[in-house]
């Protein structure tokens, strides 16, 4: 569900879906000149799939 919410966004180049501890974890490759984490979080919240953000 989270992957689908992110894939259609402008600036999102790739979404890799994975799982950790029974949670879906999406790794996103994106163009920071087009989209930022705030917009991606908003899309996940609208989809009802947002739990938290982890940055490397």
GROMACS .gro file of N, CA, C and O in nm:
model
  224
    1UNK      N    1   0.081  -0.120   0.000
    1UNK     CA    2   0.000   0.000   0.000
    1UNK      C    3   0.086   0.126   0.000
    1UNK      O    4   0.059   0.218  -0.073
    2UNK      N    5   0.190   0.129   0.084
    2UNK     CA    6   0.275   0.246   0.089
    2UNK      C    7   0.350   0.268  -0.041
    2UNK      O    8   0.365   0.380  -0.088
    3UNK      N    9   0.396   0.159  -0.101
    3UNK     CA   10   0.469   0.169  -0.227
    3UNK      C   11   0.381   0.231  -0.334
    3UNK      O   12   0.425   0.320  -0.407
    4UNK      N   13   0.257   0.187  -0.342
    4UNK     CA   14   0.164   0.241  -0.442
    4UNK      C   15   0.138   0.389  -0.421
    4UNK      O   16   0.125   0.465  -0.517
    5UNK      N   17   0.133   0.433  -0.296
    5UNK     CA   18   0.109   0.574  -0.266
    5UNK      C   19   0.225   0.662  -0.311
    5UNK      O   20   0.206   0.778  -0.345
    6UNK      N   21   0.345   0.607  -0.313
    6UNK     CA   22   0.463   0.684  -0.348
    6UNK      C   23   0.497   0.680  -0.497
    6UNK      O   24   0.549   0.776  -0.552
    7UNK      N   25   0.470   0.569  -0.563
    7UNK     CA   26   0.515   0.549  -0.701
    7UNK      C   27   0.462   0.651  -0.800
    7UNK      O   28   0.530   0.684  -0.895
    8UNK      N   29   0.345   0.704  -0.779
    8UNK     CA   30   0.288   0.798  -0.875
    8UNK      C   31   0.330   0.943  -0.855
    8UNK      O   32   0.292   1.030  -0.932
    9UNK      N   33   0.409   0.970  -0.753
    9UNK     CA   34   0.447   1.108  -0.723
    9UNK      C   35   0.558   1.158  -0.815
    9UNK      O   36   0.654   1.086  -0.840
   10UNK      N   37   0.545   1.282  -0.860
   10UNK     CA   38   0.650   1.344  -0.941
   10UNK      C   39   0.778   1.352  -0.858
   10UNK      O   40   0.775   1.391  -0.741
   11UNK      N   41   0.888   1.313  -0.918
   11UNK     CA   42   1.018   1.318  -0.850
   11UNK      C   43   1.059   1.188  -0.785
   11UNK      O   44   1.175   1.170  -0.751
   12UNK      N   45   0.964   1.097  -0.767
   12UNK     CA   46   0.998   0.966  -0.710
   12UNK      C   47   1.047   0.878  -0.825
   12UNK      O   48   0.975   0.853  -0.920
   13UNK      N   49   1.173   0.834  -0.814
   13UNK     CA   50   1.234   0.756  -0.921
   13UNK      C   51   1.216   0.606  -0.900
   13UNK      O   52   1.193   0.533  -0.995
   14UNK      N   53   1.227   0.560  -0.775
   14UNK     CA   54   1.219   0.418  -0.748
   14UNK      C   55   1.175   0.395  -0.604
   14UNK      O   56   1.219   0.465  -0.514
   15UNK      N   57   1.087   0.297  -0.585
   15UNK     CA   58   1.044   0.258  -0.451
   15UNK      C   59   1.070   0.108  -0.437
   15UNK      O   60   1.018   0.029  -0.516
   16UNK      N   61   1.151   0.073  -0.340
   16UNK     CA   62   1.181  -0.068  -0.314
   16UNK      C   63   1.110  -0.108  -0.186
   16UNK      O   64   1.133  -0.049  -0.081
   17UNK      N   65   1.024  -0.207  -0.198
   17UNK     CA   66   0.944  -0.252  -0.085
   17UNK      C   67   1.015  -0.365  -0.012
   17UNK      O   68   1.069  -0.456  -0.074
   18UNK      N   69   1.014  -0.357   0.118
   18UNK     CA   70   1.073  -0.463   0.200
   18UNK      C   71   0.997  -0.473   0.331
   18UNK      O   72   0.903  -0.399   0.355
   19UNK      N   73   1.039  -0.566   0.413
   19UNK     CA   74   0.973  -0.585   0.542
   19UNK      C   75   1.076  -0.601   0.652
   19UNK      O   76   1.182  -0.659   0.631
   20UNK      N   77   1.046  -0.547   0.767
   20UNK     CA   78   1.130  -0.561   0.885
   20UNK      C   79   1.038  -0.565   1.007
   20UNK      O   80   0.958  -0.473   1.027
   21UNK      N   81   1.049  -0.671   1.085
   21UNK     CA   82   0.966  -0.681   1.205
   21UNK      C   83   0.818  -0.672   1.178
   21UNK      O   84   0.746  -0.603   1.248
   22UNK      N   85   0.770  -0.738   1.074
   22UNK     CA   86   0.629  -0.741   1.035
   22UNK      C   87   0.577  -0.605   0.990
   22UNK      O   88   0.457  -0.581   0.989
   23UNK      N   89   0.666  -0.515   0.955
   23UNK     CA   90   0.626  -0.384   0.902
   23UNK      C   91   0.680  -0.369   0.761
   23UNK      O   92   0.790  -0.412   0.730
   24UNK      N   93   0.602  -0.302   0.679
   24UNK     CA   94   0.647  -0.271   0.544
   24UNK      C   95   0.743  -0.154   0.552
   24UNK      O   96   0.713  -0.052   0.615
   25UNK      N   97   0.859  -0.170   0.492
   25UNK     CA   98   0.960  -0.064   0.487
   25UNK      C   99   0.984  -0.031   0.340
   25UNK      O  100   1.018  -0.120   0.262
   26UNK      N  101   0.966   0.094   0.302
   26UNK     CA  102   0.990   0.136   0.164
   26UNK      C  103   1.115   0.222   0.158
   26UNK      O  104   1.128   0.320   0.232
   27UNK      N  105   1.206   0.185   0.069
   27UNK     CA  106   1.324   0.265   0.044
   27UNK      C  107   1.298   0.344  -0.084
   27UNK      O  108   1.265   0.284  -0.187
   28UNK      N  109   1.310   0.476  -0.076
   28UNK     CA  110   1.271   0.562  -0.188
   28UNK      C  111   1.393   0.634  -0.244
   28UNK      O  112   1.469   0.697  -0.170
   29UNK      N  113   1.409   0.625  -0.376
   29UNK     CA  114   1.507   0.705  -0.448
   29UNK      C  115   1.429   0.818  -0.515
   29UNK      O  116   1.332   0.791  -0.586
   30UNK      N  117   1.469   0.942  -0.488
   30UNK     CA  118   1.390   1.054  -0.539
   30UNK      C  119   1.479   1.171  -0.575
   30UNK      O  120   1.595   1.178  -0.536
   31UNK      N  121   1.423   1.264  -0.652
   31UNK     CA  122   1.492   1.386  -0.693
   31UNK      C  123   1.455   1.495  -0.592
   31UNK      O  124   1.341   1.543  -0.592
   32UNK      N  125   1.548   1.537  -0.506
   32UNK     CA  126   1.516   1.636  -0.404
   32UNK      C  127   1.484   1.774  -0.461
   32UNK      O  128   1.431   1.859  -0.389
   33UNK      N  129   1.513   1.796  -0.588
   33UNK     CA  130   1.475   1.923  -0.651
   33UNK      C  131   1.328   1.925  -0.690
   33UNK      O  132   1.273   2.031  -0.721
   34UNK      N  133   1.265   1.806  -0.691
   34UNK     CA  134   1.126   1.795  -0.733
   34UNK      C  135   1.033   1.765  -0.615
   34UNK      O  136   0.922   1.819  -0.607
   35UNK      N  137   1.077   1.680  -0.523
   35UNK     CA  138   0.992   1.638  -0.411
   35UNK      C  139   1.078   1.622  -0.285
   35UNK      O  140   1.196   1.590  -0.295
   36UNK      N  141   1.017   1.645  -0.172
   36UNK     CA  142   1.088   1.630  -0.046
   36UNK      C  143   1.017   1.530   0.044
   36UNK      O  144   0.905   1.486   0.016
   37UNK      N  145   1.081   1.495   0.153
   37UNK     CA  146   1.021   1.399   0.247
   37UNK      C  147   0.882   1.441   0.296
   37UNK      O  148   0.795   1.357   0.316
   38UNK      N  149   0.861   1.570   0.313
   38UNK     CA  150   0.732   1.618   0.363
   38UNK      C  151   0.617   1.579   0.270
   38UNK      O  152   0.511   1.537   0.314
   39UNK      N  153   0.639   1.592   0.139
   39UNK     CA  154   0.535   1.556   0.042
   39UNK      C  155   0.512   1.405   0.040
   39UNK      O  156   0.399   1.358   0.025
   40UNK      N  157   0.619   1.328   0.055
   40UNK     CA  158   0.604   1.182   0.056
   40UNK      C  159   0.531   1.137   0.182
   40UNK      O  160   0.443   1.050   0.176
   41UNK      N  161   0.562   1.197   0.295
   41UNK     CA  162   0.493   1.164   0.420
   41UNK      C  163   0.344   1.199   0.407
   41UNK      O  164   0.257   1.122   0.448
   42UNK      N  165   0.314   1.313   0.348
   42UNK     CA  166   0.175   1.353   0.329
   42UNK      C  167   0.099   1.251   0.244
   42UNK      O  168  -0.016   1.216   0.275
   43UNK      N  169   0.162   1.201   0.138
   43UNK     CA  170   0.098   1.100   0.052
   43UNK      C  171   0.075   0.971   0.129
   43UNK      O  172  -0.031   0.907   0.115
   44UNK      N  173   0.170   0.931   0.213
   44UNK     CA  174   0.154   0.810   0.293
   44UNK      C  175   0.045   0.826   0.398
   44UNK      O  176  -0.032   0.734   0.423
   45UNK      N  177   0.037   0.944   0.457
   45UNK     CA  178  -0.068   0.970   0.555
   45UNK      C  179  -0.206   0.965   0.489
   45UNK      O  180  -0.300   0.912   0.546
   46UNK      N  181  -0.217   1.022   0.369
   46UNK     CA  182  -0.345   1.018   0.297
   46UNK      C  183  -0.386   0.875   0.265
   46UNK      O  184  -0.504   0.842   0.266
   47UNK      N  185  -0.286   0.790   0.239
   47UNK     CA  186  -0.314   0.649   0.208
   47UNK      C  187  -0.338   0.568   0.335
   47UNK      O  188  -0.377   0.451   0.328
   48UNK      N  189  -0.312   0.630   0.451
   48UNK     CA  190  -0.332   0.561   0.577
   48UNK      C  191  -0.225   0.458   0.610
   48UNK      O  192  -0.248   0.367   0.686
   49UNK      N  193  -0.106   0.476   0.554
   49UNK     CA  194   0.001   0.377   0.574
   49UNK      C  195   0.122   0.433   0.648
   49UNK      O  196   0.217   0.359   0.673
   50UNK      N  197   0.121   0.558   0.685
   50UNK     CA  198   0.240   0.619   0.747
   50UNK      C  199   0.253   0.582   0.894
   50UNK      O  200   0.158   0.595   0.970
   51UNK      N  201   0.371   0.533   0.930
   51UNK     CA  202   0.401   0.501   1.071
   51UNK      C  203   0.517   0.585   1.119
   51UNK      O  204   0.516   0.634   1.231
   52UNK      N  205   0.617   0.605   1.036
   52UNK     CA  206   0.734   0.683   1.077
   52UNK      C  207   0.835   0.691   0.964
   52UNK      O  208   0.821   0.623   0.862
   53UNK      N  209   0.935   0.775   0.983
   53UNK     CA  210   1.039   0.796   0.883
   53UNK      C  211   1.173   0.760   0.942
   53UNK      O  212   1.204   0.797   1.055
   54UNK      N  213   1.253   0.688   0.865
   54UNK     CA  214   1.389   0.653   0.905
   54UNK      C  215   1.481   0.708   0.797
   54UNK      O  216   1.461   0.686   0.679
   55UNK      N  217   1.582   0.784   0.838
   55UNK     CA  218   1.678   0.836   0.742
   55UNK      C  219   1.814   0.775   0.772
   55UNK      O  220   1.848   0.754   0.888
   56UNK      N  221   1.890   0.749   0.667
   56UNK     CA  222   2.023   0.687   0.688
   56UNK      C  223   2.120   0.782   0.754
   56UNK      O  224   2.106   0.898   0.758
   0.00000   0.00000   0.00000
